[in-house]
Coordinates of C-alpha atoms and ligand atoms in Angstrom, one line a residue:
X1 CA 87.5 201.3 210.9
X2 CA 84.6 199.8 209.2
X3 CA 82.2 197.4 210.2
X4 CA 79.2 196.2 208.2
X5 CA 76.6 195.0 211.0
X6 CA 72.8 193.8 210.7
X7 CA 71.7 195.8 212.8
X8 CA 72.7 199.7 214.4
X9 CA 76.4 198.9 215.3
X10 CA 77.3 201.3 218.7
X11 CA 80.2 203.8 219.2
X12 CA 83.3 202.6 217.7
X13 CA 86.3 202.8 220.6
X14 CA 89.5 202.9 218.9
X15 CA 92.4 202.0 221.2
X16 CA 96.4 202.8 220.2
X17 CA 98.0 199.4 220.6
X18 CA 101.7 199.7 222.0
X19 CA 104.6 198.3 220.3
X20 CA 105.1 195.5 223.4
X21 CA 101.2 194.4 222.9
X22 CA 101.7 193.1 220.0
X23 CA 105.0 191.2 221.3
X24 CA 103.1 190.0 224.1
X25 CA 100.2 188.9 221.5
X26 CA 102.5 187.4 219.4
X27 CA 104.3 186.0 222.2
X28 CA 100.4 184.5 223.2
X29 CA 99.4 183.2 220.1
X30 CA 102.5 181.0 220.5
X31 CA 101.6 179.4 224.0
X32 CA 98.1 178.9 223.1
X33 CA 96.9 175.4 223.2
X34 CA 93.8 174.5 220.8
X35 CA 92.6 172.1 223.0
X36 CA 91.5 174.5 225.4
X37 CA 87.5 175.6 225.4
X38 CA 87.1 179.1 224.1
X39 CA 85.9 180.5 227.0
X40 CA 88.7 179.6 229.4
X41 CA 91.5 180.3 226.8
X42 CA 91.4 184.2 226.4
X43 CA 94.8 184.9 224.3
X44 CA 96.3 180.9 225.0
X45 CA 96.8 182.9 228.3
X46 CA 94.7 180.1 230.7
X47 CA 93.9 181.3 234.2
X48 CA 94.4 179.7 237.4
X49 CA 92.0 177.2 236.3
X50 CA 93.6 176.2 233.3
X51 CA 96.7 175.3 235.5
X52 CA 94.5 173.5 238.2
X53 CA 92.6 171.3 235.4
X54 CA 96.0 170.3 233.9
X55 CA 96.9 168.1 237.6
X56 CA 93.0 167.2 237.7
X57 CA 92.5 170.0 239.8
X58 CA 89.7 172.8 240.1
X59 CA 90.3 176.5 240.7
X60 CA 87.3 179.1 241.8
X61 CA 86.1 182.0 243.6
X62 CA 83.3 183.3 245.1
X63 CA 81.3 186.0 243.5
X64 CA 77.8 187.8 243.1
X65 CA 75.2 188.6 240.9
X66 CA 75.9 192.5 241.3
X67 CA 79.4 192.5 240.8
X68 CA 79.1 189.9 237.1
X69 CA 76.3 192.0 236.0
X70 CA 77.6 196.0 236.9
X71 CA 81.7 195.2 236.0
X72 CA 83.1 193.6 232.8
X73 CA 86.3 193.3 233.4
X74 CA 85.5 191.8 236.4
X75 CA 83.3 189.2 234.8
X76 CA 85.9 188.8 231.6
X77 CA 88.7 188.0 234.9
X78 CA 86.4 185.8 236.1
X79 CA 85.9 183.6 233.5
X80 CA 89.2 183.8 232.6
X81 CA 90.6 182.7 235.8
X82 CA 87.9 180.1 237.1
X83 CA 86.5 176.9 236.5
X84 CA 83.6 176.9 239.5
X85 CA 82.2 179.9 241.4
X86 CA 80.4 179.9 244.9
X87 CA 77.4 182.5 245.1
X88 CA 79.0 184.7 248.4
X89 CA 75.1 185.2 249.7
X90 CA 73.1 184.0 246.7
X91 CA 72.2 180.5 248.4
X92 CA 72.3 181.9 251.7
X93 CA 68.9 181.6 253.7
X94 CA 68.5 185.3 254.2
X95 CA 68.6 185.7 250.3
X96 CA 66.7 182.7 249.4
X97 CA 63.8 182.5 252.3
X98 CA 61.3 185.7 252.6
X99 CA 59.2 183.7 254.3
X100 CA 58.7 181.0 256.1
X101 CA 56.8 179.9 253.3
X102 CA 58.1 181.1 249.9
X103 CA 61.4 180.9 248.8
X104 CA 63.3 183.6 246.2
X105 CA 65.1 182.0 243.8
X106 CA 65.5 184.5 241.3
X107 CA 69.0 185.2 242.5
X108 CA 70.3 181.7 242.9
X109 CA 68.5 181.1 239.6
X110 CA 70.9 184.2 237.5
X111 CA 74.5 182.6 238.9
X112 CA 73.3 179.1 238.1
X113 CA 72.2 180.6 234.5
X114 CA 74.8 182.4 234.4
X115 CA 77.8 179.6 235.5
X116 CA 75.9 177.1 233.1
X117 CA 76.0 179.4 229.8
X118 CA 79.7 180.7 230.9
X119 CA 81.2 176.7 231.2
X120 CA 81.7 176.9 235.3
X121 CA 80.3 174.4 237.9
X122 CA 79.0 175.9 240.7
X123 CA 79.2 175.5 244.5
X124 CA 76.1 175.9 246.6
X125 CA 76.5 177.7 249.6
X126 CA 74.9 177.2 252.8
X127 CA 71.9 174.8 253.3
X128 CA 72.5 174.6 257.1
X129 CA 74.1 177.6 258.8
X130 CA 74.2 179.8 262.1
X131 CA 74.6 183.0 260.8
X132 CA 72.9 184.4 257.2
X133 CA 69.7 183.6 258.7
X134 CA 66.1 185.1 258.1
X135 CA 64.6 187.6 260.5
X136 CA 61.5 185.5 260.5
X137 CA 63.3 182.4 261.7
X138 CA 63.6 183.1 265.3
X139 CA 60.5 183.5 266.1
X140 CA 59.1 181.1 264.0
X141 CA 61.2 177.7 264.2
X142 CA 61.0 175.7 267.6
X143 CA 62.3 172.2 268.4
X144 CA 59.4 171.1 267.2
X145 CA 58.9 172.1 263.5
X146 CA 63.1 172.9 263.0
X147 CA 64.0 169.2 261.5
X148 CA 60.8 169.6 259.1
X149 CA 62.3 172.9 258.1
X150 CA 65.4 172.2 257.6
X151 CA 64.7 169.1 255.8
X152 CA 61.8 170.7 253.3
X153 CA 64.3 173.6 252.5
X154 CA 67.3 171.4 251.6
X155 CA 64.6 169.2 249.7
X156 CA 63.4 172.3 248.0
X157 CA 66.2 174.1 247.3
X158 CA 68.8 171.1 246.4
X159 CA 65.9 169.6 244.4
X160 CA 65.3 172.7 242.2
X161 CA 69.1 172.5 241.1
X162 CA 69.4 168.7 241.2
X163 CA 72.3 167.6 239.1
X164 CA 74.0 171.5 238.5
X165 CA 75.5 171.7 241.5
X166 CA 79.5 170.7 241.8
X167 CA 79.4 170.3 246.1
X168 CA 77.1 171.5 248.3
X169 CA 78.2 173.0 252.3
X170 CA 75.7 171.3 253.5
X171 CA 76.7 172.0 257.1
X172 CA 79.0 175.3 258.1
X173 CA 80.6 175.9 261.0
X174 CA 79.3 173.5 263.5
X175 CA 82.2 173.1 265.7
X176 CA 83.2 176.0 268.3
X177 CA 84.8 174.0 271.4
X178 CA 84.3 177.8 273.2
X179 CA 80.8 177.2 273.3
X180 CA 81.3 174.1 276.0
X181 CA 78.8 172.0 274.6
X182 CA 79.0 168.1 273.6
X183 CA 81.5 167.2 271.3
X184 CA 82.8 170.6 271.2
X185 CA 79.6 171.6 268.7
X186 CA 78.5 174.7 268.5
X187 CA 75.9 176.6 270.6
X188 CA 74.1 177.3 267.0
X189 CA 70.4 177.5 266.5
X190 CA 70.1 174.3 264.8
X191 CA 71.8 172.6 267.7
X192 CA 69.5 174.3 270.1
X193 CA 66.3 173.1 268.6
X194 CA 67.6 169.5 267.4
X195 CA 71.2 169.2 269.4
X196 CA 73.7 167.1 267.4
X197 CA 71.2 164.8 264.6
X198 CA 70.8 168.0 262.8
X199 CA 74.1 167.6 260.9
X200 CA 73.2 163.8 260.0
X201 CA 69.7 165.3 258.9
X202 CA 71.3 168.2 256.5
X203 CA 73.4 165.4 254.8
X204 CA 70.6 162.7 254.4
X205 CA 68.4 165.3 253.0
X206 CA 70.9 166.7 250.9
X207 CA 72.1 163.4 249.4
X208 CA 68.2 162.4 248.8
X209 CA 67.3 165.4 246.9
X210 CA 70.2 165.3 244.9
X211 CA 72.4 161.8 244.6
X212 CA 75.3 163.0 242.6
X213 CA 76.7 166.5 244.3
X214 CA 79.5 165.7 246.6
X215 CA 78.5 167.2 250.2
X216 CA 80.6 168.7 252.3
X217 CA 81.3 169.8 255.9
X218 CA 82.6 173.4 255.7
X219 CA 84.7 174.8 258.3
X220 CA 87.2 177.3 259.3
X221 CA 90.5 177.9 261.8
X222 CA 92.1 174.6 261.6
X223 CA 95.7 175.9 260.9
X224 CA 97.0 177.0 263.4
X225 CA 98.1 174.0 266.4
X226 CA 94.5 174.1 268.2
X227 CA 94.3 170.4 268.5
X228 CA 91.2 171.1 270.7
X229 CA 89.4 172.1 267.3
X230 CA 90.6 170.0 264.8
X231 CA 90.4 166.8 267.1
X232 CA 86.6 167.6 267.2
X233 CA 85.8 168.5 263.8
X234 CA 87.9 165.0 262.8
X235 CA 86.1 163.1 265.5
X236 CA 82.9 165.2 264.1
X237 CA 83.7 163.3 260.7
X238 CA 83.9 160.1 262.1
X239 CA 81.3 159.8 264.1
X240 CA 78.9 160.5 260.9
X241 CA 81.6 158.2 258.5
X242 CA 80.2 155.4 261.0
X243 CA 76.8 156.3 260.6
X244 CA 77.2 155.9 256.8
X245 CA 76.1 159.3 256.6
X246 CA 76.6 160.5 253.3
X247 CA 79.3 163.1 253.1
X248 CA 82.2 163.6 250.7
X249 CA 84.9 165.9 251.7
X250 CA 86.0 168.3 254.1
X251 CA 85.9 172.2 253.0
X252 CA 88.5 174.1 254.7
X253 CA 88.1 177.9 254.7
X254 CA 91.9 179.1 254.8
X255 CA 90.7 182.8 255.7
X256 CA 94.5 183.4 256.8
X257 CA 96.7 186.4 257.8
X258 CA 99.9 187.2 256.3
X259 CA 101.0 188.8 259.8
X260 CA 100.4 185.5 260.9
X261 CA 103.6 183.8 259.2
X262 CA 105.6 182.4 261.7
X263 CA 102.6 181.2 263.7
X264 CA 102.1 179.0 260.3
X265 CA 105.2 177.4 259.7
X266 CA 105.1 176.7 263.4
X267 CA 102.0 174.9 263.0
X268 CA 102.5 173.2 259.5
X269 CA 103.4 170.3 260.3
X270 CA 100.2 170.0 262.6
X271 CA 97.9 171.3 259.9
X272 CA 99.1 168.9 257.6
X273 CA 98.3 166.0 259.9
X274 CA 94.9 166.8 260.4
X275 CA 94.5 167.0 256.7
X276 CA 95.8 163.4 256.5
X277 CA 93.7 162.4 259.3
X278 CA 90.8 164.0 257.1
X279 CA 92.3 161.6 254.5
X280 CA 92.2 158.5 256.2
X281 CA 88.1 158.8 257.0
X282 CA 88.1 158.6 252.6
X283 CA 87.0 162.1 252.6
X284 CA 88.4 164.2 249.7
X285 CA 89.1 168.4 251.2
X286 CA 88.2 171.7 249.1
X287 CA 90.4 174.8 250.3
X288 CA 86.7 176.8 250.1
X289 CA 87.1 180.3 251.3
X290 CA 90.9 181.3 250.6
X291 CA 92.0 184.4 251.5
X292 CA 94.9 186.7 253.3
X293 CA 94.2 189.1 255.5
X294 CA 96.8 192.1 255.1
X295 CA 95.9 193.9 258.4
X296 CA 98.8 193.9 260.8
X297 CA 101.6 194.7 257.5
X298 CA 102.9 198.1 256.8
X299 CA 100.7 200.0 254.1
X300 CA 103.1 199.8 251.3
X301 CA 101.3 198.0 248.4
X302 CA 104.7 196.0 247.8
X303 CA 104.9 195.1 251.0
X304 CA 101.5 194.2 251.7
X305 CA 101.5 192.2 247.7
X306 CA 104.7 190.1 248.9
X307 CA 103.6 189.4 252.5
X308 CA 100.1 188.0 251.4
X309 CA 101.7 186.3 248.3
X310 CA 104.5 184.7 250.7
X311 CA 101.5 183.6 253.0
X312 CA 99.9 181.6 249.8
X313 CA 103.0 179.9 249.0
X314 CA 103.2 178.7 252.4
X315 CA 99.8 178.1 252.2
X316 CA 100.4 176.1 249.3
X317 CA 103.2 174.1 250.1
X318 CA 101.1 172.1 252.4
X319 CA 97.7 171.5 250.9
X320 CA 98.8 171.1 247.8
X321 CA 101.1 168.4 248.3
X322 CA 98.5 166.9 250.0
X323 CA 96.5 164.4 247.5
X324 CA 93.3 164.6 248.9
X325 CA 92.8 168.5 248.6
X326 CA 91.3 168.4 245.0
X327 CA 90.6 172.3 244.4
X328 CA 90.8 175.5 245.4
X329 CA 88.4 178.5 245.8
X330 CA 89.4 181.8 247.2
X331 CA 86.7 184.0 248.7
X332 CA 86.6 186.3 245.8
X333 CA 89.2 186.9 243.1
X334 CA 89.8 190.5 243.0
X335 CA 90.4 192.8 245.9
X336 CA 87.9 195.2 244.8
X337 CA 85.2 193.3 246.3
X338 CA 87.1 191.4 248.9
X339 CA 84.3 191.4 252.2
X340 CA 87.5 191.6 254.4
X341 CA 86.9 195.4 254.2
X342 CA 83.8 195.6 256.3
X343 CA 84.7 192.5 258.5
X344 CA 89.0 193.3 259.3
X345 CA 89.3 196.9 258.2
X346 CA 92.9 197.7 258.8
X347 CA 93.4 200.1 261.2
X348 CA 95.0 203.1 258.1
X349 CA 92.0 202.5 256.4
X350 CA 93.6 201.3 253.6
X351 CA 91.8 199.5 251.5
X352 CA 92.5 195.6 252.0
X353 CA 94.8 193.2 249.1
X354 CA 93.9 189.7 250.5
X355 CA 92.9 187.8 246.9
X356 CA 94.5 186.7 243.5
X357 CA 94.2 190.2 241.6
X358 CA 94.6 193.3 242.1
X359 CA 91.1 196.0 242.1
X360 CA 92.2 196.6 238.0
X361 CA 92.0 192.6 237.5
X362 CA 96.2 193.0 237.4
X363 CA 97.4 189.7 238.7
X364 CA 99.6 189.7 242.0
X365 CA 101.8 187.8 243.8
X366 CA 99.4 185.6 245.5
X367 CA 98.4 184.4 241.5
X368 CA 101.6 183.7 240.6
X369 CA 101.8 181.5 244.3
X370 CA 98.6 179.7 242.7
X371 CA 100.2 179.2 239.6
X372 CA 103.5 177.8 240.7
X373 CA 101.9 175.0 243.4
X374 CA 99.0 174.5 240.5
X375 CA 102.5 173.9 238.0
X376 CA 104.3 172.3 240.7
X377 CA 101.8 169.8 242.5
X378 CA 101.5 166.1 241.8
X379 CA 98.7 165.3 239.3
X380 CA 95.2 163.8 241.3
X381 CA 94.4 160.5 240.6
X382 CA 90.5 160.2 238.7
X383 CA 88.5 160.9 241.9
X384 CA 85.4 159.1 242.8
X385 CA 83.7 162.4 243.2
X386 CA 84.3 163.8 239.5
X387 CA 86.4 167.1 239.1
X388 CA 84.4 169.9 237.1
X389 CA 87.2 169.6 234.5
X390 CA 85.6 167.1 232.7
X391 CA 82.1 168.0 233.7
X392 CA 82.2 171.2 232.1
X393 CA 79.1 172.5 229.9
X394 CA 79.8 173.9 226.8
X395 CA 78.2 177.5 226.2
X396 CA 74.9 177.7 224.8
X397 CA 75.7 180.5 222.4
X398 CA 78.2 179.4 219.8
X399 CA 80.7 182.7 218.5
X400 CA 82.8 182.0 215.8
X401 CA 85.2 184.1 214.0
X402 CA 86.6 183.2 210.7
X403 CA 89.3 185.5 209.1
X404 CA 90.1 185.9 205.7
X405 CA 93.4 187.6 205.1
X406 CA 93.1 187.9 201.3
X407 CA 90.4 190.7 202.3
X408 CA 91.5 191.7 205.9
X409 CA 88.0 190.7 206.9
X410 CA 86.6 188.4 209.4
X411 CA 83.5 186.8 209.5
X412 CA 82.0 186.9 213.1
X413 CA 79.1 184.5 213.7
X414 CA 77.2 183.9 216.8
X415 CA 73.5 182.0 217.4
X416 CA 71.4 183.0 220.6
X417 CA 68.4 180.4 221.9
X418 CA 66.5 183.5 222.9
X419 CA 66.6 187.0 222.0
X420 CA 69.4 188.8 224.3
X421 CA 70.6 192.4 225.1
X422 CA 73.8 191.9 223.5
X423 CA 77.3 193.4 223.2
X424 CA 79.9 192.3 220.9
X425 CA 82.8 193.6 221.3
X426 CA 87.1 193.1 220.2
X427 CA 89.6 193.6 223.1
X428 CA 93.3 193.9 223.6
X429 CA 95.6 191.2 225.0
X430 CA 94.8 193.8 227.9
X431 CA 91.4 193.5 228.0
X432 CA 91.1 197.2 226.4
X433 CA 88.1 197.6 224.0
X434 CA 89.6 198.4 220.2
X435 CA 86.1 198.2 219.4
X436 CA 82.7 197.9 220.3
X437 CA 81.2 195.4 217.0
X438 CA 76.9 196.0 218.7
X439 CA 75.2 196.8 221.5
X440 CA 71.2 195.5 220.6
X441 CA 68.8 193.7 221.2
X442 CA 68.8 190.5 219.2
X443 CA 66.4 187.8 218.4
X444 CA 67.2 184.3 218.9
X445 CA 68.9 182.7 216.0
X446 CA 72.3 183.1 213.9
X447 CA 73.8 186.5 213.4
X448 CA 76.4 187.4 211.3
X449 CA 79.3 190.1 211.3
X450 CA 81.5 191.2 208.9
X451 CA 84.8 193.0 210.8
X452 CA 87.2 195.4 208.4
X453 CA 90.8 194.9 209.9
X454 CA 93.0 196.5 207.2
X455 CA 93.4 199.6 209.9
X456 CA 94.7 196.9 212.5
X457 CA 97.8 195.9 213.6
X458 CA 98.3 192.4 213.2
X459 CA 98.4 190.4 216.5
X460 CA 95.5 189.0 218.7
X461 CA 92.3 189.6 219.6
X462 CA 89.5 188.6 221.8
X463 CA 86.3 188.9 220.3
X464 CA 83.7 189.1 223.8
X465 CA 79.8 188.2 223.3
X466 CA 78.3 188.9 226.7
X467 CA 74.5 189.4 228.0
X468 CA 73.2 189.8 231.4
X469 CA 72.9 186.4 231.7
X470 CA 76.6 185.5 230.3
X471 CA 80.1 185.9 228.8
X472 CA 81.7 183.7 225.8
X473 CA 85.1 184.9 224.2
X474 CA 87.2 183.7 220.8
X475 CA 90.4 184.4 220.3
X476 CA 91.2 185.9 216.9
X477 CA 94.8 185.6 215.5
X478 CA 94.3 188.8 212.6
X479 CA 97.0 188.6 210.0
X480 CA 97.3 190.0 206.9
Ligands
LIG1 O1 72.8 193.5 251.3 C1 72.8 194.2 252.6 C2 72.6 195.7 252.3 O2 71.3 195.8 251.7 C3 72.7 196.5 253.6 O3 72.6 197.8 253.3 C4 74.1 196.1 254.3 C5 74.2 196.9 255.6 O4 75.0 196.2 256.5 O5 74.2 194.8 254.5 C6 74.1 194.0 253.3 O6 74.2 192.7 253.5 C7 75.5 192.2 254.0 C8 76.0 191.3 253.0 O7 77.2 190.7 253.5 C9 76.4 192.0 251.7 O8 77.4 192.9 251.9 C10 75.2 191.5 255.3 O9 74.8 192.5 256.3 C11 76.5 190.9 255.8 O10 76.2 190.1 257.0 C12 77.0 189.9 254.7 O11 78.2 189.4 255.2 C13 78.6 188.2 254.5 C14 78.5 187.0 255.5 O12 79.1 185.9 254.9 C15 77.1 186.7 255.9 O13 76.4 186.3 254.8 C16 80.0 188.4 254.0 O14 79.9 189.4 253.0 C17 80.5 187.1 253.4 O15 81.8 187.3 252.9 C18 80.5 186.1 254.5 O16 81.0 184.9 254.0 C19 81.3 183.9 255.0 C20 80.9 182.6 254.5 O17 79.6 182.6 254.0 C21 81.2 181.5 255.5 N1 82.6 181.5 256.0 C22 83.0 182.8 256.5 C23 82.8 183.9 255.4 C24 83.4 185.2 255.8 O18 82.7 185.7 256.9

């Protein structure tokens, strides 16, 4: 294969494309829709969030700095598959507060970068939590100063990415009826030092620093019929609607267990009501943290694959045909970084299979749940909060590729805004590498490729430009 590059062009990987690639790129090139942006539309094959986005819907995961920068076909699946992300402990007070008086934003800065040059929104996640807190804070915050920090941080922090943020939790976890205190709140460190006004505080603050992000209470174990819990978290949500405190919409976890089945359907119809009662107060809900824990089925992989993926649908057949749940984020896409390994190790050992794809980035049965209620649910009306699928930010560095058949050649252009480690590179349908185009460092500007595809099969391509910092993809029908 021959490629005529500007600069050092790095070791050529030649793949053998099967016979039933090519039918399934053929197969592909067929469904694609033209409409779609580039970087969402990897072989006319959308993700989950292509599916959501058609019924005016969102789908995303949470995710990390360590795992976009160190995997790539973790980061090609999740830009594939998602339209927002949700830094798992980027935003997190132990990440972003050293000190009581600096603040690290390096990390929070790289997914924000990143999310922006890849087309995602972003969720920011926590401003006002009781766990994920600094070392320093217990000895440092009292009821006297804990309302000034509170506020300054959100100020700070929801100030600095003013306008890039889809929803902020503003307040997580606040309810634990256990704890016997007032309106079954929480025995947290925030309500220690200020009792209940520090939820009303986080939102004001929140919605001062930055007017257009839809804020949300986030909260988790309201499936299952404990009416003690969700009675206070709605009466939670009305006493701060009647305050005229600005808040949006309801984030509900849905960290579920497929051993817990029958205990669901049992409870549907319960779970449903509260999410209508969430309804009526005019708040819109996010399914934030979806996941399925597998512990408690037997260890076979099919067994484990169809239990979670049943528990999804079920899942599913009640939030989504509810019209006020607007999107859906599961916490994490892939197994291979699902937390649920250090927090619910099963008991074999085995590693766990809670999320959308498999460790290789192979879609299960719990995506092809998502997919069908995505197909299947009734399209949201235009929501007074915005969904990101029209808010979505083109990428910053344009890739083009422009075949010419007469020659078997295809022009690959791309323009960087700042000079970039860069690697170009084609792929399967499968995501395999057929060939690596350059690995350099380039200057800001346009750069230009010329790729010799005589040797190729014909059939479709994804041509991937990725840096650190981000991840944009073209699809390239070769023919001859
Ligand atoms: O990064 C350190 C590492 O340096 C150290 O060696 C290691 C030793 O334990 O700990 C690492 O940090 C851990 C971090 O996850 C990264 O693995 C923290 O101890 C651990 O507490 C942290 O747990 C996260 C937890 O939130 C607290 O931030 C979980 O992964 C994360 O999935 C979990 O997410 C929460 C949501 O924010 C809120 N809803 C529930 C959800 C699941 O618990």
């Amino acid at each position: 294969m021959k490629v005529a590059a500007e600069t050092a062009v790095g070791t050529s990987i030649c793949a053998i494309l099967a016979e039933d690639v090519f039918a399934m790129a053929v197969q592909h090139a067929f469904e694609a829709d033209s409409s779609k942006a580039s970087t969402h539309a990897a072989f006319g094959l959308d993700g989950l969030h292509g599916e959501a986005a058609k019924k005016k819907m969102f789908f995303g995961s949470a995710t990390s700095e360590d795992r976009i920068i160190s995997d790539i076909p973790y980061r090609t699946a999740l830009v594939k598959e998602c339209g927002i992300i949700v830094p798992e402990y980027e935003m997190k007070w132990d990440i972003m507060r050293p000190s009581a008086t600096t603040y690290n934003f390096a990390d929070a800065d790289f997914m924000i970068n990143f999310a922006r040059q890849n087309g995602l929104a972003v969720r920011g996640h926590t401003l006002c939590w009781h766990r994920a807190l600094p070392s320093w804070f217990a000895s440092t915050v009292n009821s006297r100063n804990a309302a000034q920090f509170l506020t300054e941080h959100i100020a700070t922090v929801c100030g600095r990415y003013k306008g890039r943020i889809h929803s902020w939790d503003v307040v997580n976890e606040a309810i634990e009826p256990t704890d016997r205190q007032t309106n079954g709140l929480r025995n947290s460190p925030w309500f220690q030092l200020l009792g209940e006004s520090y939820i009303e505080t986080a939102f004001r603050a929140a919605h001062q620093a930055d007017p257009a992000a839809i804020l949300v209470y986030n909260e988790y174990g309201v499936e299952f019929d404990d009416t003690i819990r969700t009675d206070a978290i709605v009466n939670l949500l009305r006493r701060l609607k009647a305050r005229n405190v600005p808040l949006h919409a309801l984030g509900v976890q849905g960290h579920i267990r497929a051993a817990d089945k029958a205990k669901f359907a049992a409870n549907m119809q319960r779970f449903r009501t509260f999410l209508r009662e969430v309804a009526t107060l005019g708040l819109s809900i996010i399914i934030t943290e979806l996941d399925c824990d597998d512990t408690g089925l037997a260890s076979s992989i099919t067994t484990r694959d169809e239990g979670v993926g049943g528990m999804y649908g079920d899942y599913c057949s009640v939030v989504m045909n509810e019209p006020a749940v607007i999107g859906i984020i599961t916490w994490g896409l892939t197994d291979k970084y699902t937390a649920l390994n250090s927090t619910n190790p099963r008991s074999d050992r085995l590693p766990q299979r809670p999320l959308p794809l498999d460790a290789n980035m192979v879609r299960k049965n719990a995506w092809y749940a998502l997919e069908y209620w995505f197909k299947n649910t009734m399209q949201r009306p235009r929501q007074t909060i915005t969904s990101v699928a029209e808010e979505r930010v083109a990428p910053i560095q344009r890739l083009r590729c422009i075949p010419n058949t007469q020659q078997s050649e295809c022009e690959i252009q791309f323009t960087l805004e700042r000079s970039e480690d860069v690697l170009l590179r084609l792929v399967d349908v499968r995501g395999q590498d057929v060939q690596i185009l350059a690995q350099a460092r380039f200057e800001a500007g346009e750069h230009r490729f010329m790729l010799n595809y005589a040797a190729f099969p014909i059939g479709t391509y994804l041509c991937i430009l990725q840096s650190p910092s981000f991840l944009v993809s073209e699809k390239i029908l070769l023919q001859k």
